[in-house]
XYZ file of C-alpha atoms in Angstrom:
743
model
C 125.821 9.185 106.850
C 125.294 12.949 106.951
C 127.600 14.304 104.252
C 127.173 17.891 105.220
C 128.813 19.275 101.944
C 126.654 18.428 98.995
C 127.322 20.666 96.085
C 128.024 20.414 92.355
C 131.833 20.428 92.905
C 131.469 17.360 94.939
C 129.450 15.335 92.480
C 131.501 13.886 89.740
C 130.820 11.598 86.744
C 133.224 8.732 85.808
C 134.255 7.852 82.312
C 131.806 4.961 82.566
C 128.858 7.425 83.475
C 128.718 6.508 87.167
C 127.920 9.340 89.730
C 130.349 9.708 92.630
C 130.019 11.754 95.635
C 133.300 13.055 96.849
C 134.886 14.815 99.974
C 133.573 13.116 103.148
C 135.788 15.416 105.211
C 133.076 16.809 107.267
C 130.641 13.836 106.978
C 129.596 12.060 110.159
C 127.616 8.870 110.989
C 124.291 9.648 112.694
C 123.489 7.292 115.554
C 120.214 5.505 115.047
C 119.843 6.462 111.312
C 119.496 2.820 110.368
C 115.809 3.519 110.344
C 115.767 5.767 107.283
C 112.092 6.450 107.362
C 112.737 9.335 109.781
C 115.298 11.868 110.364
C 117.665 11.425 113.256
C 119.278 14.531 114.805
C 122.960 14.578 115.676
C 121.841 15.780 119.206
C 120.903 12.162 119.821
C 124.738 11.423 119.934
C 126.597 11.987 123.432
C 129.250 13.491 121.407
C 128.997 17.048 120.123
C 129.717 17.053 116.389
C 131.111 20.081 114.609
C 129.218 21.096 111.342
C 131.048 22.047 108.235
C 130.256 22.558 104.618
C 129.775 25.241 101.972
C 127.390 28.037 103.145
C 125.645 28.528 99.641
C 124.395 24.910 99.704
C 123.620 24.592 103.460
C 120.109 23.958 104.719
C 118.496 26.981 106.625
C 118.676 25.323 109.998
C 122.387 24.702 109.642
C 122.910 28.435 108.759
C 121.050 29.273 111.935
C 123.340 27.150 114.088
C 121.074 24.236 114.809
C 122.351 20.709 114.663
C 121.339 19.137 111.540
C 119.981 15.649 110.687
C 119.559 13.758 107.490
C 117.164 16.190 106.088
C 119.909 18.754 105.830
C 121.463 16.633 103.045
C 118.183 16.280 101.434
C 117.718 20.158 101.254
C 121.356 20.485 99.684
C 120.660 17.742 97.162
C 117.311 19.475 96.265
C 119.188 22.731 95.727
C 121.648 20.955 93.444
C 118.786 19.407 91.389
C 117.200 22.879 91.013
C 120.452 24.330 89.799
C 120.936 21.544 87.237
C 117.435 22.021 85.821
C 117.134 25.667 85.955
C 120.691 26.507 84.891
C 121.307 28.763 87.877
C 121.480 28.630 91.664
C 118.055 29.400 93.028
C 119.316 31.925 95.554
C 121.937 33.801 93.476
C 121.028 36.882 91.610
C 122.155 40.474 91.064
C 120.667 41.696 94.371
C 122.871 42.825 97.323
C 121.250 40.172 99.563
C 123.715 37.511 100.546
C 122.858 33.965 99.298
C 122.913 32.621 102.857
C 120.474 35.243 104.041
C 118.058 34.328 101.119
C 118.292 30.610 101.807
C 117.052 31.462 105.434
C 114.497 33.949 104.578
C 112.975 33.033 101.225
C 111.416 30.310 99.139
C 112.847 29.545 95.710
C 110.984 30.697 92.607
C 109.068 27.762 91.236
C 111.321 25.426 89.139
C 108.441 25.352 86.457
C 108.685 29.119 85.950
C 112.502 28.901 85.538
C 112.263 26.016 83.062
C 108.923 25.207 81.511
C 110.141 21.930 80.185
C 110.419 20.515 83.708
C 107.296 18.536 84.502
C 105.138 19.649 87.369
C 105.559 16.386 89.338
C 109.356 16.603 89.245
C 109.209 20.273 90.279
C 107.025 19.301 93.209
C 109.474 16.752 94.323
C 112.359 19.286 94.233
C 110.216 21.827 95.995
C 109.437 19.208 98.797
C 113.211 18.483 99.121
C 113.971 22.264 99.511
C 111.300 23.237 102.135
C 112.925 25.558 104.622
C 111.351 23.734 107.641
C 113.042 20.336 108.084
C 109.750 18.621 108.975
C 108.305 19.580 105.632
C 110.960 17.802 103.615
C 111.603 14.194 102.935
C 112.756 12.613 106.011
C 115.665 10.888 104.171
C 117.341 10.383 100.786
C 115.666 6.970 100.428
C 112.083 8.546 100.451
C 113.184 11.187 98.010
C 114.657 8.529 95.787
C 111.383 6.610 95.830
C 109.395 9.539 94.575
C 111.985 10.224 91.826
C 111.570 6.684 90.594
C 107.779 7.094 90.547
C 108.208 10.289 88.367
C 110.596 8.459 85.957
C 108.025 5.902 85.478
C 105.305 8.566 84.606
C 103.505 7.912 88.051
C 102.465 10.604 90.556
C 104.834 11.082 93.475
C 103.564 10.248 96.993
C 104.559 13.607 98.483
C 102.253 16.052 99.920
C 103.499 19.526 100.004
C 102.907 21.548 103.277
C 100.632 24.306 103.605
C 101.826 27.894 102.928
C 101.358 29.122 106.503
C 103.951 27.136 108.300
C 105.419 30.217 110.156
C 103.551 31.125 113.274
C 102.097 34.733 113.279
C 102.662 37.094 116.173
C 100.272 39.844 117.435
C 99.915 40.946 120.994
C 99.689 44.121 123.000
C 102.613 45.388 124.713
C 100.511 45.864 127.855
C 99.499 42.184 127.960
C 96.262 42.497 126.208
C 96.119 39.902 123.616
C 93.831 41.821 121.301
C 95.000 45.133 119.855
C 92.446 47.517 118.266
C 93.814 50.220 116.113
C 91.984 52.416 113.621
C 90.611 51.983 110.149
C 88.315 54.464 108.850
C 84.923 53.551 107.466
C 82.689 56.085 105.495
C 79.143 55.208 105.011
C 77.297 56.124 101.849
C 76.342 59.688 101.405
C 72.807 58.853 102.200
C 73.546 57.733 105.795
C 74.283 60.327 108.325
C 76.877 58.879 110.549
C 80.453 59.126 109.345
C 83.710 57.853 110.714
C 83.992 54.616 112.710
C 87.071 53.232 114.499
C 87.536 49.691 113.440
C 89.975 46.997 114.431
C 93.335 46.925 112.664
C 96.784 48.652 112.280
C 97.974 52.022 111.760
C 101.307 54.083 111.129
C 103.825 56.270 112.711
C 104.817 59.695 112.389
C 105.822 62.428 114.908
C 108.509 64.282 116.598
C 111.056 63.134 119.276
C 114.569 61.983 119.504
C 116.191 60.266 116.522
C 115.952 56.536 116.636
C 119.238 54.742 116.022
C 117.813 51.122 115.802
C 114.320 50.106 114.811
C 113.719 46.379 115.542
C 111.070 44.163 114.296
C 110.369 40.579 115.686
C 109.447 38.377 112.611
C 106.801 35.504 113.165
C 108.479 32.532 114.973
C 109.147 29.466 112.927
C 108.125 26.406 114.952
C 109.680 22.953 113.954
C 106.893 20.319 113.823
C 103.216 20.483 113.901
C 102.431 20.712 117.523
C 99.737 23.412 118.064
C 100.537 23.804 121.641
C 104.162 24.360 120.942
C 103.139 26.963 118.193
C 100.857 28.855 120.760
C 103.764 28.682 123.263
C 106.258 30.042 120.848
C 103.883 32.779 119.777
C 103.298 33.854 123.484
C 107.134 33.607 124.159
C 107.929 36.014 121.269
C 105.135 38.444 122.372
C 106.578 38.696 125.825
C 110.117 39.078 124.497
C 108.995 41.943 122.174
C 107.074 43.527 125.102
C 110.196 43.382 127.231
C 112.447 44.833 124.586
C 109.881 47.613 124.076
C 110.309 48.777 127.697
C 113.899 49.752 126.808
C 112.806 52.637 124.528
C 112.817 55.255 127.059
C 116.651 55.079 128.004
C 118.137 53.379 125.003
C 118.243 54.210 121.157
C 115.915 51.282 120.063
C 112.251 51.419 118.826
C 110.535 48.137 118.652
C 107.807 47.515 116.022
C 104.825 46.032 117.889
C 104.145 42.426 116.772
C 100.439 43.413 116.139
C 101.547 45.391 113.145
C 103.913 42.678 111.990
C 101.101 40.145 112.186
C 98.350 42.262 110.649
C 100.575 43.192 107.575
C 101.742 39.534 107.340
C 105.355 40.457 107.281
C 107.580 37.467 107.276
C 111.012 38.484 105.848
C 113.491 41.187 106.838
C 113.047 42.928 103.380
C 109.231 43.201 104.004
C 109.869 44.620 107.408
C 112.187 47.181 105.997
C 109.678 48.193 103.350
C 106.728 48.248 105.508
C 108.112 49.855 108.738
C 111.556 51.026 107.884
C 112.822 48.470 110.355
C 116.652 48.462 110.065
C 117.093 45.185 112.066
C 114.995 42.170 112.466
C 114.935 39.396 114.958
C 114.209 35.845 113.532
C 113.469 33.000 115.895
C 112.927 29.269 115.660
C 111.549 27.157 118.526
C 111.771 23.491 118.493
C 111.025 20.796 121.205
C 113.501 17.961 121.674
C 112.398 15.445 124.329
C 112.479 17.202 127.660
C 114.078 20.333 126.244
C 113.039 23.325 124.300
C 115.446 25.040 122.036
C 115.156 28.654 120.812
C 117.490 29.875 118.050
C 117.519 33.433 116.986
C 119.386 35.480 114.279
C 119.602 39.378 114.097
C 119.584 40.380 110.474
C 120.204 43.738 108.891
C 116.994 44.124 106.951
C 117.992 46.112 103.929
C 120.870 43.744 102.776
C 120.143 40.589 104.604
C 123.487 40.619 106.475
C 123.524 38.468 109.635
C 124.649 40.640 112.609
C 124.347 38.033 115.456
C 122.694 34.812 116.547
C 122.514 32.287 119.294
C 120.799 29.152 120.186
C 119.433 28.704 123.746
C 118.304 25.269 125.203
C 116.360 24.996 128.378
C 114.377 22.357 130.137
C 110.754 22.308 128.799
C 109.600 22.587 132.424
C 111.286 25.969 132.800
C 109.763 28.566 130.457
C 111.380 31.271 132.563
C 114.810 30.317 131.534
C 114.185 30.111 128.030
C 112.477 33.488 127.792
C 115.048 35.200 130.038
C 118.051 33.754 128.283
C 116.770 34.643 124.898
C 115.910 38.208 125.928
C 119.212 38.598 127.651
C 121.045 37.291 124.755
C 119.275 39.688 122.217
C 119.985 42.530 124.539
C 123.623 41.821 124.468
C 123.671 41.394 120.766
C 122.217 44.761 120.507
C 124.919 46.263 122.791
C 122.393 47.588 125.271
C 123.654 48.057 128.777
C 120.751 47.511 131.106
C 120.387 49.507 134.283
C 119.404 47.582 137.443
C 115.891 48.612 137.438
C 115.605 47.583 133.721
C 117.264 44.239 134.540
C 114.593 43.658 137.242
C 111.717 44.613 134.963
C 112.894 42.388 132.171
C 113.067 39.359 134.381
C 109.570 39.754 136.025
C 106.982 37.010 135.270
C 104.061 37.561 137.486
C 104.155 34.045 138.945
C 106.710 31.668 140.523
C 105.113 28.524 139.072
C 106.668 27.516 135.747
C 103.670 25.436 134.476
C 101.205 28.414 135.118
C 103.564 30.699 133.083
C 103.720 28.168 130.339
C 99.915 28.203 130.082
C 99.847 31.960 130.239
C 102.322 32.102 127.175
C 100.174 29.530 125.227
C 97.138 31.752 125.974
C 98.782 34.774 124.443
C 99.837 32.888 121.586
C 96.291 31.534 120.960
C 94.836 35.010 121.113
C 96.915 36.641 118.504
C 94.752 35.482 115.634
C 91.600 34.875 117.077
C 89.600 36.902 114.426
C 90.719 34.433 111.874
C 90.507 31.552 113.985
C 87.633 32.143 116.698
C 88.177 28.638 118.114
C 91.428 29.715 119.550
C 89.659 31.935 122.173
C 88.272 28.850 123.663
C 91.815 27.303 123.609
C 93.121 30.365 125.356
C 90.413 30.312 128.152
C 91.068 26.659 128.688
C 94.773 26.994 129.340
C 94.282 30.108 131.368
C 91.877 28.190 133.512
C 94.775 25.640 134.145
C 97.157 28.526 134.916
C 94.779 29.887 137.515
C 94.180 26.489 139.037
C 97.951 26.325 139.650
C 98.298 29.936 140.825
C 94.885 31.643 141.663
C 96.983 34.896 142.467
C 98.392 35.156 138.982
C 97.108 38.499 138.004
C 98.399 38.612 134.408
C 96.667 35.617 133.661
C 93.501 36.911 135.003
C 93.693 40.062 132.908
C 94.455 38.177 129.692
C 91.319 35.774 130.416
C 89.338 39.060 130.711
C 90.716 39.887 127.266
C 89.682 36.492 125.932
C 86.063 36.932 127.261
C 86.016 40.395 125.477
C 87.245 38.760 122.363
C 84.537 36.163 122.782
C 82.000 39.059 122.829
C 83.407 40.530 119.747
C 82.889 37.421 117.773
C 79.420 36.312 119.233
C 77.923 39.645 120.479
C 76.525 37.706 123.532
C 76.537 39.984 126.584
C 77.303 37.234 128.904
C 81.014 37.497 127.871
C 80.979 41.216 128.756
C 80.000 40.270 132.432
C 82.737 37.537 132.671
C 85.379 39.874 131.064
C 84.526 42.572 133.662
C 84.757 40.147 136.499
C 88.192 39.038 135.368
C 89.577 42.727 134.726
C 88.523 43.753 138.167
C 89.914 40.608 139.772
C 93.229 41.326 138.148
C 93.369 44.815 139.483
C 92.377 43.598 143.026
C 95.210 41.019 142.947
C 97.587 44.146 142.645
C 100.333 42.253 140.803
C 99.033 42.512 137.053
C 100.674 45.855 136.601
C 99.049 48.022 134.089
C 97.351 45.010 132.266
C 94.401 44.780 134.626
C 93.550 48.630 134.125
C 93.932 48.435 130.340
C 91.730 45.381 130.213
C 88.929 47.231 132.288
C 89.518 50.497 130.456
C 89.015 48.842 127.038
C 85.856 46.994 128.373
C 84.529 50.316 129.780
C 84.895 51.929 126.331
C 83.134 48.936 124.757
C 80.243 49.319 127.104
C 79.987 53.169 126.812
C 81.445 54.059 130.216
C 83.917 56.548 128.823
C 84.679 58.411 132.031
C 85.556 55.168 133.788
C 87.569 54.189 130.857
C 89.761 57.477 131.077
C 90.338 56.746 134.766
C 91.475 53.111 134.265
C 93.691 53.964 131.181
C 95.360 56.851 133.054
C 96.167 54.658 135.793
C 97.655 52.077 133.339
C 99.792 55.034 131.975
C 100.931 55.944 135.412
C 102.057 52.363 135.970
C 103.803 52.128 132.592
C 104.469 55.468 130.897
C 105.542 53.566 127.682
C 102.345 51.513 127.273
C 101.351 52.652 123.682
C 98.049 50.939 123.639
C 96.922 52.715 126.857
C 97.615 55.991 125.125
C 95.639 54.943 122.039
C 92.716 53.767 124.057
C 92.773 56.961 126.360
C 92.720 59.135 123.312
C 89.803 57.308 121.922
C 87.912 57.601 125.050
C 88.594 61.431 125.148
C 87.228 61.701 121.645
C 84.001 59.751 122.666
C 83.576 62.146 125.555
C 83.862 65.020 123.140
C 87.118 66.317 124.636
C 89.095 66.726 121.476
C 91.826 68.810 122.869
C 92.678 66.032 125.338
C 92.535 63.382 122.691
C 94.940 65.309 120.427
C 97.422 65.879 123.336
C 97.295 62.210 124.106
C 97.983 61.245 120.506
C 100.737 63.565 120.212
C 102.166 62.302 123.667
C 102.480 58.733 122.312
C 103.967 59.999 119.029
C 106.612 61.979 120.975
C 107.273 58.858 123.004
C 107.203 56.503 119.847
C 108.247 58.562 116.803
C 107.812 55.567 114.489
C 104.777 54.327 116.072
C 102.555 53.142 113.207
C 99.206 52.734 114.782
C 99.352 56.129 116.606
C 99.853 58.157 113.292
C 96.947 56.451 111.644
C 94.604 57.129 114.529
C 95.864 60.870 114.638
C 94.951 61.064 110.923
C 91.424 59.748 111.808
C 91.192 62.104 114.561
C 91.882 65.052 112.363
C 89.160 63.850 109.892
C 86.628 63.797 113.013
C 87.699 67.346 113.627
C 87.019 68.309 109.905
C 90.687 69.097 109.563
C 90.783 67.249 106.161
C 94.100 68.583 104.850
C 95.875 67.624 107.946
C 94.311 64.165 107.943
C 95.377 63.650 104.338
C 98.894 64.772 105.162
C 99.090 62.069 107.991
C 97.747 59.331 105.609
C 100.110 60.352 102.866
C 102.887 59.999 105.471
C 101.704 56.430 106.119
C 101.888 55.541 102.429
C 105.502 56.897 102.211
C 106.478 54.968 105.281
C 104.660 51.841 104.420
C 104.248 51.826 100.603
C 102.810 48.283 100.587
C 100.445 48.835 103.502
C 96.616 48.625 102.469
C 95.608 50.777 105.492
C 97.265 53.797 104.488
C 95.755 53.915 101.086
C 92.124 53.026 102.110
C 92.238 55.717 104.871
C 93.791 58.175 102.455
C 90.893 57.291 100.153
C 88.455 58.128 102.929
C 90.229 61.597 103.490
C 89.886 62.193 99.700
C 86.103 61.444 99.862
C 85.776 64.159 102.539
C 87.723 66.570 100.472
C 85.534 65.859 97.424
C 88.404 64.239 95.335
C 86.293 61.313 94.440
C 88.299 59.863 91.668
C 91.469 60.218 93.786
C 89.520 58.237 96.377
C 88.793 55.608 93.912
C 92.420 55.267 92.760
C 93.693 55.025 96.335
C 91.145 52.540 97.471
C 91.676 50.275 94.397
C 95.298 50.350 95.220
C 94.493 49.292 98.795
C 92.486 46.303 97.556
C 95.151 45.264 95.076
C 97.588 45.110 97.948
C 95.209 43.255 100.221
C 91.363 43.079 100.022
C 89.548 44.302 103.190
C 86.002 45.101 104.084
C 86.899 48.733 104.969
C 88.509 49.327 101.518
C 85.597 47.681 99.709
C 82.949 49.716 101.714
C 84.921 53.035 101.115
C 85.176 52.271 97.313
C 81.456 51.602 97.302
C 80.932 55.100 98.935
C 83.229 56.704 96.212
C 81.165 55.025 93.472
C 78.037 55.886 95.204
C 78.815 59.499 95.132
C 79.861 59.186 91.570
C 76.460 57.990 90.958
C 77.632 54.333 89.959
C 75.094 52.700 92.241
C 75.392 49.289 90.642
C 79.213 49.240 91.118
C 78.607 50.545 94.694
C 76.194 47.699 95.497
C 78.851 45.167 94.298
C 81.490 46.843 96.463
C 79.294 46.681 99.538
C 78.485 43.015 98.695
C 82.137 42.326 98.711
C 82.528 44.110 102.075
C 79.748 41.940 103.567
C 81.465 38.862 102.174
C 84.539 39.590 104.359
C 82.499 40.732 107.426
C 78.768 40.087 107.603
C 78.323 41.273 111.162
C 79.099 44.943 110.431
C 75.629 46.990 110.372
C 77.287 49.907 108.309
C 77.976 47.562 105.320
C 74.439 46.348 105.179
C 73.203 49.908 105.598
C 75.341 51.093 102.801
C 74.127 48.259 100.711
C 70.591 49.372 101.329
C 71.437 52.826 100.183
C 73.034 51.646 96.828
C 70.005 49.317 96.117
C 67.615 52.102 96.944
C 69.106 54.539 94.550
C 69.218 51.884 91.899
C 65.603 51.346 92.122
C 65.719 47.914 94.041
C 63.326 49.014 96.769
C 62.429 45.640 98.074
C 66.097 44.433 98.246
C 67.023 47.834 99.808
C 64.590 47.220 102.567
C 65.848 43.798 103.413
C 69.373 45.113 103.640
C 68.112 47.948 105.941
C 66.296 45.341 108.197
C 69.502 43.242 108.519
C 71.518 46.540 109.427
C 68.889 47.447 111.899
C 69.077 43.990 113.578
C 72.785 44.223 113.973
C 72.749 47.896 115.068
C 70.103 47.356 117.878
C 72.063 44.350 119.208
C 75.140 46.531 119.556
C 73.065 49.357 121.032
C 71.816 46.909 123.745
C 75.487 46.601 124.980
C 76.396 50.278 124.502
C 73.464 52.492 124.756
C 75.644 55.584 125.066
C 77.128 55.487 121.557
C 75.644 58.565 119.973
C 76.754 57.536 116.473
C 75.090 54.208 116.880
C 71.758 55.750 117.922
C 72.000 58.022 114.818
C 72.488 54.865 112.621
C 69.408 53.336 113.999
C 67.498 56.576 113.503
C 68.638 56.631 109.810
C 67.601 53.033 109.375
C 64.120 53.517 110.829
C 63.682 56.660 108.591
C 64.769 54.524 105.509
C 61.999 51.928 106.539
C 59.426 54.787 106.952
C 59.108 54.189 110.740
C 58.763 57.993 111.557
C 58.242 57.706 115.310
C 61.167 55.491 115.954
C 63.342 57.429 113.773
C 62.646 60.524 115.675
C 62.942 58.759 118.989
C 66.425 57.527 118.186
C 67.483 60.669 116.406
C 66.679 62.688 119.738
C 68.768 60.257 121.720
C 71.644 60.752 119.297
C 71.591 64.404 119.349
C 71.355 64.657 123.183
C 74.384 62.449 123.393
C 76.482 64.297 120.768
C 75.075 67.781 120.801
C 77.768 69.574 118.683
C 78.856 66.531 116.659
C 78.910 67.608 112.922
C 78.283 64.148 111.690
C 75.158 63.721 113.829
C 73.915 67.067 112.711
C 74.239 65.960 109.156
C 72.648 62.711 109.963
C 69.663 64.620 111.269
C 69.257 66.373 107.850
C 69.291 62.859 106.251
C 66.732 61.558 108.567
C 64.360 64.372 107.887
C 64.887 64.165 104.199
C 63.993 60.394 104.438
C 60.842 61.379 106.524
C 59.689 63.842 103.843
C 60.508 67.101 105.708
C 62.963 68.955 103.505
C 62.455 72.262 105.326
C 63.640 70.792 108.594
C 66.420 68.889 106.802
C 67.725 72.170 105.471
C 67.805 73.605 109.056
C 69.911 70.655 110.037
C 72.234 70.993 107.069
C 72.852 74.562 108.091
C 73.919 73.385 111.542
C 76.183 70.759 110.206
C 77.896 73.401 107.743
C 78.391 75.819 110.716
C 80.020 72.953 112.696
C 82.536 72.351 109.910
C 80.920 69.379 107.889
C 82.466 68.408 104.615
C 80.952 70.707 101.793
C 81.746 68.052 99.149
C 79.608 65.435 100.832
C 76.694 67.755 100.978
C 77.024 68.763 97.332
C 77.178 65.175 96.056
C 74.804 63.222 98.389
C 72.072 61.795 96.315
C 69.769 62.027 99.345
C 69.625 65.890 98.714
C 69.133 65.796 94.894
C 65.350 66.763 95.460
C 66.631 70.110 97.013
C 68.816 71.262 94.180
C 66.041 73.409 92.846
C 65.241 74.858 96.239
C 66.556 78.521 96.562
C 67.504 77.930 100.228
C 69.752 74.932 99.206
C 71.324 76.845 96.243
C 72.019 79.721 98.857
C 73.657 77.139 101.171
C 75.884 75.743 98.420
C 76.902 79.254 97.312
C 77.939 80.061 100.872
C 79.870 76.855 100.894
C 81.608 77.734 97.642
C 82.675 81.286 99.008
C 84.129 79.652 102.055
């Protein structure tokens, strides 16, 4: 029996002390429920059963419109137990968020915190009963009762609480590339010469353009059950739906937050989406498989107050992924009151293949690639299902492009050049098929950037923009290629173009801030990063990039404060490394070494972290340990140089490392390569001064320092760099500092 309305008012005590459950007005018998070791859904019945009850005590799936099974009563009973022991309803408080919204979106505060007299085993039993995902609860009241009896006897319950990461994470490029690279700023120690590096991650949005009436964020999809393939399919499905909704930004008052940003910031609730991105509306989805059918349920929620705006449940044959995607997307569009033009209707219904099974494999691949950095094994899973998709449809250009991205991701993890070759083959094949849209050109443009073919990258990325003028990642990649070609005006115009197109584009604003740092426009950069922290006060990236800007401005203590705040929100290797550089400049070499060790602990394949560690150890007098760190950095840097010999900054890094190890001839050789490729780059000029100081030629170092100053290099970094301490008594260096002070 499914009661459907368990609440305190329906549970009474008789004069004899017996408990009676009242009001079976909406109760129903569940066919097949005689086997109480499992939950049986009402959908097993041939008769559609209406669902009633009291919303404040309903299970999340009931509030979202799904048909409940016996586990819905388990949730309600667990909620009643919680209220009895805590003295208050777990989802009722003084906030403006409705109780029903909190039931759907949040987990209850631990019962042990509400009432310290409640034993931990009992609290765990109730927590198990109140899991938001039905499959994570007790399958029936009988199994719940069994554990309660064990607790009453002083024994341990048999339950196993689910892991914390039940909700699938979403991250994908709106152009079909599964790996999104945005910018994070990494500053080396003041000893090393090369400054900013673009690193993978997110960024924020600011700019000018028409007012946006609706900002929409699609939260990670909740998948019922533990099927990893269903999870990957659901992630890929949500990626495509978000991508299609993003295409509507040009003609409709809607801006869609890219799911790469949602995924990177681990946003899972409407309130978090509002705080992080200012998203006024969120789309929550749940996907479950039932026999030969897949059901997708969605709810549109007003982020700030949790009010439900709309919702629907779509059921389609598991063999027809087209139907599920198109019907969900169409239903959401209608709920948002968007009237599609004929061309938009056509665009939103395109799939790239007519074979359903091939499309299902493609969606699974996109899902697998969303978190490959945390789960490298998912790259192989993606390649495997893409191989199956291309067996079914060899002309499926989108699948070919995504496989190219998967191979590039494989290179990013392994640094094995064989994956670069395979990626190039697939990217070119996708373009030759002429049905992959912009994705093939983005695939090849990103690969050309990785291998140092920047002119080719510009050509391919511009072609992608011509095919899809709203492909934000193509703009970001194009701007980066222009910057690497030393065409700063074109790079700035490209960043501004995307921000005009997407005024709330988070990644674009962050990258523009980094661009301003590269142009020595430090105040403008700090302004952009401060805007990030205002738009996303709980985002670590804004704070650690602001910390980097403060380092350039000579505001070292402000940098420490900002970077420590970033780490408190969420530790990252970038923030640890920049904090190390701040402490390095404050002459706290021991603390700096610890910070760099922390960065390496999170990413041991980054040569900058090892180089910075070497600097900190060197200046703390640990020469032997410093040389070991330099050798490790050199090994990694040379490996990267073999793939991209045209990266002037990388050549400068290698020159500095050889100089640190006393290898004069090799240091000069790589320094010449660096300066030939980046003739007027202020950072490379500063690096030349560092190299010559390490080689024992201070007079030559002063000449390069003057060149760096003339090109706009940060005065504060010159003044505080420990490398130049031996020059502080040199009249020429003093004159240089005096000139800097006057300017």
